Amino acid sequence: MRLLLRLYPRSWRRRYEREMEVLLEDLRADTGVLLDLAVGAVIAYATVVRGNRVLNTAAAFVHGVCVAVLLQAIAFVILVLAGNNGAGILLPVSIGPVHIATFWRSTAQLGLEVAPLLPATAVGLTASAMLAVLMVALATFLALPRLVRTPAR
Amino acid sequence: MLFLFSSILTLKLGVEVGPAGISFTPPGCCGHVYLYDAATVGSLVFTAGCGAGAAVWKFRRWRPAR
């Protein structure tokens, strides 16, 4: 368990490591304590990052990029779902004259050729499950800054 | 991420990058997705813009902890 203290920022360890080691000697090593230590390390890092303007800005940049990537992943899965459930073979996506993307189902998927590895319904179900996972991930990412915020004293 | 999704959904993926292009064909693929230049450029601009926007917002609103 002491090794988990290495996950904490140096400034935190300089101040609290001795006290924490004494405390950990009295505690039984179980999953709850390990989880507590891991979550505590995340919060300790968040506090350090929040205290430094440049680190805080860099963290915000990474957060923004992650949210953007998740939004695009959701758009991609929605395109696949829409193309898969649409009536036609082809689903072009364009803004005015600018072509963005095209989804088309193969004739095999429509039953005109040899059956593909995944039938259309399986692709639809997989895409729906992926969409749900991505939505949960996006909600978690958006709430993350509030979740790791330490309460004001 | 695109390649991961394409392999899970068994989709043939084509990404246009200028005059060149990237193509990915997983085994037993049944659908095709083609992303044009506009999508590639738009994706990069959107990602960088979101990151930069979040960074600028945070930098301007940052206050030292009391």
mmCIF file of C-alpha atoms in Angstrom:
data_model
loop_
_atom_site.group_PDB
_atom_site.id
_atom_site.type_symbol
_atom_site.label_atom_id
_atom_site.label_comp_id
_atom_site.label_asym_id
_atom_site.label_seq_id
_atom_site.Cartn_x
_atom_site.Cartn_y
_atom_site.Cartn_z
ATOM 1 C CA MET A 1 0.000 0.000 0.000
ATOM 2 C CA ARG A 2 2.911 2.321 0.707
ATOM 3 C CA LEU A 3 3.860 2.081 -2.955
ATOM 4 C CA LEU A 4 0.568 3.763 -3.822
ATOM 5 C CA LEU A 5 1.784 6.883 -2.017
ATOM 6 C CA ARG A 6 4.289 7.221 -4.861
ATOM 7 C CA LEU A 7 1.331 8.111 -7.086
ATOM 8 C CA TYR A 8 0.867 11.347 -5.152
ATOM 9 C CA PRO A 9 2.536 14.613 -6.238
ATOM 10 C CA ARG A 10 5.926 15.409 -4.719
ATOM 11 C CA SER A 11 4.716 18.528 -2.915
ATOM 12 C CA TRP A 12 1.935 16.499 -1.264
ATOM 13 C CA ARG A 13 4.373 13.743 -0.236
ATOM 14 C CA ARG A 14 6.801 16.235 1.274
ATOM 15 C CA ARG A 15 4.022 17.470 3.527
ATOM 16 C CA TYR A 16 1.937 14.394 4.349
ATOM 17 C CA GLU A 17 3.885 11.205 3.471
ATOM 18 C CA ARG A 18 5.121 10.444 7.020
ATOM 19 C CA GLU A 19 1.662 10.903 8.570
ATOM 20 C CA MET A 20 0.079 8.824 5.841
ATOM 21 C CA GLU A 21 2.588 5.977 6.280
ATOM 22 C CA VAL A 22 1.780 5.811 9.992
ATOM 23 C CA LEU A 23 -1.930 5.813 9.201
ATOM 24 C CA LEU A 24 -1.552 3.063 6.601
ATOM 25 C CA GLU A 25 0.312 0.831 9.067
ATOM 26 C CA ASP A 26 -2.835 0.780 11.211
ATOM 27 C CA LEU A 27 -5.153 0.042 8.303
ATOM 28 C CA ARG A 28 -5.937 -3.351 6.831
ATOM 29 C CA ALA A 29 -5.074 -3.571 3.120
ATOM 30 C CA ASP A 30 -8.394 -3.993 1.357
ATOM 31 C CA THR A 31 -9.958 -2.841 -1.882
ATOM 32 C CA GLY A 32 -11.680 0.151 -0.266
ATOM 33 C CA VAL A 33 -8.429 1.577 1.079
ATOM 34 C CA LEU A 34 -6.656 0.993 -2.248
ATOM 35 C CA LEU A 35 -9.485 2.729 -4.097
ATOM 36 C CA ASP A 36 -9.414 5.592 -1.597
ATOM 37 C CA LEU A 37 -5.673 6.038 -2.153
ATOM 38 C CA ALA A 38 -6.059 5.986 -5.947
ATOM 39 C CA VAL A 39 -8.909 8.530 -5.901
ATOM 40 C CA GLY A 40 -6.963 10.636 -3.392
ATOM 41 C CA ALA A 41 -3.980 10.699 -5.782
ATOM 42 C CA VAL A 42 -6.196 11.985 -8.614
ATOM 43 C CA ILE A 43 -7.628 14.704 -6.355
ATOM 44 C CA ALA A 44 -4.153 15.642 -5.072
ATOM 45 C CA TYR A 45 -2.911 16.031 -8.674
ATOM 46 C CA ALA A 46 -6.021 18.027 -9.583
ATOM 47 C CA THR A 47 -5.299 20.372 -6.672
ATOM 48 C CA VAL A 48 -1.672 20.826 -7.793
ATOM 49 C CA VAL A 49 -2.712 21.406 -11.420
ATOM 50 C CA ARG A 50 -5.412 23.881 -10.351
ATOM 51 C CA GLY A 51 -2.876 25.870 -8.363
ATOM 52 C CA ASN A 52 -0.654 26.499 -11.389
ATOM 53 C CA ARG A 53 -1.948 28.676 -14.211
ATOM 54 C CA VAL A 54 0.080 27.036 -17.011
ATOM 55 C CA LEU A 55 -0.651 23.465 -15.871
ATOM 56 C CA ASN A 56 -4.302 24.352 -15.455
ATOM 57 C CA THR A 57 -4.436 25.749 -18.999
ATOM 58 C CA ALA A 58 -2.684 22.652 -20.396
ATOM 59 C CA ALA A 59 -5.154 20.398 -18.571
ATOM 60 C CA ALA A 60 -8.052 22.432 -20.007
ATOM 61 C CA PHE A 61 -6.562 22.018 -23.516
ATOM 62 C CA VAL A 62 -6.357 18.214 -23.093
ATOM 63 C CA HIS A 63 -9.899 18.177 -21.696
ATOM 64 C CA GLY A 64 -11.203 20.184 -24.667
ATOM 65 C CA VAL A 65 -9.440 17.887 -27.143
ATOM 66 C CA CYS A 66 -10.879 14.778 -25.452
ATOM 67 C CA VAL A 67 -14.413 16.226 -25.571
ATOM 68 C CA ALA A 68 -13.957 17.116 -29.269
ATOM 69 C CA VAL A 69 -12.708 13.601 -30.090
ATOM 70 C CA LEU A 70 -15.660 12.044 -28.251
ATOM 71 C CA LEU A 71 -18.131 14.320 -30.099
ATOM 72 C CA GLN A 72 -16.630 13.277 -33.439
ATOM 73 C CA ALA A 73 -16.730 9.614 -32.456
ATOM 74 C CA ILE A 74 -20.433 10.041 -31.620
ATOM 75 C CA ALA A 75 -21.007 11.731 -35.006
ATOM 76 C CA PHE A 76 -19.228 8.830 -36.757
ATOM 77 C CA VAL A 77 -21.340 6.186 -35.012
ATOM 78 C CA ILE A 78 -24.529 8.175 -35.755
ATOM 79 C CA LEU A 79 -23.498 8.260 -39.447
ATOM 80 C CA VAL A 80 -23.057 4.473 -39.421
ATOM 81 C CA LEU A 81 -26.391 3.978 -37.642
ATOM 82 C CA ALA A 82 -28.227 6.315 -40.032
ATOM 83 C CA GLY A 83 -26.657 4.660 -43.076
ATOM 84 C CA ASN A 84 -27.345 1.207 -41.737
ATOM 85 C CA ASN A 85 -31.010 1.914 -40.982
ATOM 86 C CA GLY A 86 -31.683 4.044 -44.067
ATOM 87 C CA ALA A 87 -33.676 2.809 -47.030
ATOM 88 C CA GLY A 88 -31.045 3.440 -49.673
ATOM 89 C CA ILE A 89 -27.639 1.932 -50.272
ATOM 90 C CA LEU A 90 -25.889 5.303 -50.177
ATOM 91 C CA LEU A 91 -25.922 8.000 -47.479
ATOM 92 C CA PRO A 92 -23.919 11.066 -48.513
ATOM 93 C CA VAL A 93 -23.253 13.800 -45.945
ATOM 94 C CA SER A 94 -22.482 17.230 -47.343
ATOM 95 C CA ILE A 95 -22.770 20.902 -46.463
ATOM 96 C CA GLY A 96 -23.808 22.674 -49.657
ATOM 97 C CA PRO A 97 -21.325 21.695 -52.354
ATOM 98 C CA VAL A 98 -18.755 20.403 -49.814
ATOM 99 C CA HIS A 99 -18.765 16.619 -49.408
ATOM 100 C CA ILE A 100 -18.021 15.517 -45.841
ATOM 101 C CA ALA A 101 -18.520 11.764 -45.805
ATOM 102 C CA THR A 102 -20.316 8.934 -47.511
ATOM 103 C CA PHE A 103 -21.627 5.708 -46.049
ATOM 104 C CA TRP A 104 -22.755 2.931 -48.305
ATOM 105 C CA ARG A 105 -23.922 -0.552 -47.585
ATOM 106 C CA SER A 106 -22.410 -3.303 -49.633
ATOM 107 C CA THR A 107 -24.691 -5.418 -51.762
ATOM 108 C CA ALA A 108 -23.612 -8.385 -49.631
ATOM 109 C CA GLN A 109 -25.243 -6.732 -46.635
ATOM 110 C CA LEU A 110 -28.491 -6.397 -48.576
ATOM 111 C CA GLY A 111 -28.489 -10.120 -49.250
ATOM 112 C CA LEU A 112 -27.445 -9.878 -52.904
ATOM 113 C CA GLU A 113 -24.078 -11.557 -52.403
ATOM 114 C CA VAL A 114 -22.360 -13.836 -49.919
ATOM 115 C CA ALA A 115 -23.386 -12.981 -46.334
ATOM 116 C CA PRO A 116 -20.907 -10.724 -44.505
ATOM 117 C CA LEU A 117 -19.321 -11.490 -41.146
ATOM 118 C CA LEU A 118 -21.786 -9.241 -39.278
ATOM 119 C CA PRO A 119 -25.370 -8.875 -40.553
ATOM 120 C CA ALA A 120 -26.945 -5.397 -40.699
ATOM 121 C CA THR A 121 -28.907 -5.926 -37.462
ATOM 122 C CA ALA A 122 -25.733 -6.933 -35.601
ATOM 123 C CA VAL A 123 -23.926 -3.850 -36.922
ATOM 124 C CA GLY A 124 -26.871 -1.717 -35.782
ATOM 125 C CA LEU A 125 -26.861 -3.263 -32.307
ATOM 126 C CA THR A 126 -23.085 -2.921 -31.969
ATOM 127 C CA ALA A 127 -23.239 0.694 -33.140
ATOM 128 C CA SER A 128 -26.083 1.438 -30.674
ATOM 129 C CA ALA A 129 -24.065 -0.072 -27.816
ATOM 130 C CA MET A 130 -21.018 1.965 -28.865
ATOM 131 C CA LEU A 131 -23.162 5.107 -29.008
ATOM 132 C CA ALA A 132 -24.399 4.473 -25.453
ATOM 133 C CA VAL A 133 -20.839 3.924 -24.184
ATOM 134 C CA LEU A 134 -19.626 7.083 -25.950
ATOM 135 C CA MET A 135 -22.517 9.133 -24.497
ATOM 136 C CA VAL A 136 -21.653 7.929 -20.973
ATOM 137 C CA ALA A 137 -17.968 8.694 -21.608
ATOM 138 C CA LEU A 138 -18.853 12.209 -22.835
ATOM 139 C CA ALA A 139 -21.078 12.883 -19.807
ATOM 140 C CA THR A 140 -18.286 11.647 -17.505
ATOM 141 C CA PHE A 141 -15.698 13.824 -19.261
ATOM 142 C CA LEU A 142 -17.917 16.892 -19.054
ATOM 143 C CA ALA A 143 -18.570 16.291 -15.349
ATOM 144 C CA LEU A 144 -14.939 15.359 -14.537
ATOM 145 C CA PRO A 145 -13.721 18.862 -13.565
ATOM 146 C CA ARG A 146 -16.599 19.154 -11.073
ATOM 147 C CA LEU A 147 -16.105 15.601 -9.765
ATOM 148 C CA VAL A 148 -12.460 16.134 -8.812
ATOM 149 C CA ARG A 149 -13.003 19.631 -7.415
ATOM 150 C CA THR A 150 -12.185 19.865 -3.712
ATOM 151 C CA PRO A 151 -14.863 21.613 -1.669
ATOM 152 C CA ALA A 152 -14.174 25.263 -0.798
ATOM 153 C CA ARG A 153 -12.985 25.820 2.746
ATOM 154 C CA MET B 1 -10.263 5.564 -32.836
ATOM 155 C CA LEU B 2 -11.648 5.476 -36.385
ATOM 156 C CA PHE B 3 -9.741 2.285 -37.142
ATOM 157 C CA LEU B 4 -10.893 0.722 -33.878
ATOM 158 C CA PHE B 5 -14.522 1.581 -34.624
ATOM 159 C CA SER B 6 -14.226 0.353 -38.195
ATOM 160 C CA SER B 7 -12.830 -2.991 -37.092
ATOM 161 C CA ILE B 8 -15.550 -3.411 -34.423
ATOM 162 C CA LEU B 9 -18.325 -2.517 -36.884
ATOM 163 C CA THR B 10 -16.547 -4.366 -39.742
ATOM 164 C CA LEU B 11 -16.618 -1.313 -41.987
ATOM 165 C CA LYS B 12 -14.284 -0.576 -44.839
ATOM 166 C CA LEU B 13 -12.830 2.852 -44.051
ATOM 167 C CA GLY B 14 -11.340 5.374 -46.437
ATOM 168 C CA VAL B 15 -9.899 8.690 -45.276
ATOM 169 C CA GLU B 16 -8.922 11.330 -47.820
ATOM 170 C CA VAL B 17 -5.821 13.315 -46.857
ATOM 171 C CA GLY B 18 -5.000 15.747 -49.649
ATOM 172 C CA PRO B 19 -3.950 13.900 -52.805
ATOM 173 C CA ALA B 20 -3.261 10.738 -50.782
ATOM 174 C CA GLY B 21 -5.619 8.579 -48.776
ATOM 175 C CA ILE B 22 -5.704 5.967 -46.068
ATOM 176 C CA SER B 23 -7.728 2.828 -46.494
ATOM 177 C CA PHE B 24 -8.562 0.147 -43.941
ATOM 178 C CA THR B 25 -10.366 -3.085 -44.697
ATOM 179 C CA PRO B 26 -11.177 -5.375 -41.766
ATOM 180 C CA PRO B 27 -11.934 -9.042 -42.498
ATOM 181 C CA GLY B 28 -15.557 -9.766 -43.431
ATOM 182 C CA CYS B 29 -16.430 -6.083 -43.891
ATOM 183 C CA CYS B 30 -19.962 -5.258 -44.960
ATOM 184 C CA GLY B 31 -20.271 -1.468 -45.206
ATOM 185 C CA HIS B 32 -18.089 1.352 -46.459
ATOM 186 C CA VAL B 33 -17.386 4.754 -44.927
ATOM 187 C CA TYR B 34 -15.455 7.340 -46.865
ATOM 188 C CA LEU B 35 -14.328 10.570 -45.242
ATOM 189 C CA TYR B 36 -13.421 13.369 -47.661
ATOM 190 C CA ASP B 37 -10.798 16.104 -47.262
ATOM 191 C CA ALA B 38 -13.362 18.443 -45.696
ATOM 192 C CA ALA B 39 -14.007 15.938 -42.905
ATOM 193 C CA THR B 40 -10.280 15.437 -42.245
ATOM 194 C CA VAL B 41 -9.536 19.165 -42.179
ATOM 195 C CA GLY B 42 -12.740 19.949 -40.282
ATOM 196 C CA SER B 43 -11.922 17.295 -37.685
ATOM 197 C CA LEU B 44 -8.424 18.682 -37.110
ATOM 198 C CA VAL B 45 -9.677 22.270 -36.913
ATOM 199 C CA PHE B 46 -12.576 21.331 -34.612
ATOM 200 C CA THR B 47 -10.301 19.316 -32.269
ATOM 201 C CA ALA B 48 -7.638 22.000 -32.097
ATOM 202 C CA GLY B 49 -10.308 24.707 -31.753
ATOM 203 C CA CYS B 50 -12.020 22.945 -28.857
ATOM 204 C CA GLY B 51 -8.690 22.466 -27.087
ATOM 205 C CA ALA B 52 -7.583 26.040 -27.702
ATOM 206 C CA GLY B 53 -10.990 27.433 -26.708
ATOM 207 C CA ALA B 54 -11.003 25.496 -23.440
ATOM 208 C CA ALA B 55 -7.405 26.546 -22.727
ATOM 209 C CA VAL B 56 -8.069 30.242 -23.416
ATOM 210 C CA TRP B 57 -11.257 30.167 -21.322
ATOM 211 C CA LYS B 58 -9.401 28.562 -18.398
ATOM 212 C CA PHE B 59 -6.359 30.852 -18.739
ATOM 213 C CA ARG B 60 -8.520 33.989 -18.582
ATOM 214 C CA ARG B 61 -10.665 32.755 -15.705
ATOM 215 C CA TRP B 62 -7.821 31.318 -13.615
ATOM 216 C CA ARG B 63 -7.466 32.750 -10.122
ATOM 217 C CA PRO B 64 -4.965 31.634 -7.481
ATOM 218 C CA ALA B 65 -6.503 29.466 -4.744
ATOM 219 C CA ARG B 66 -7.139 31.320 -1.502
#
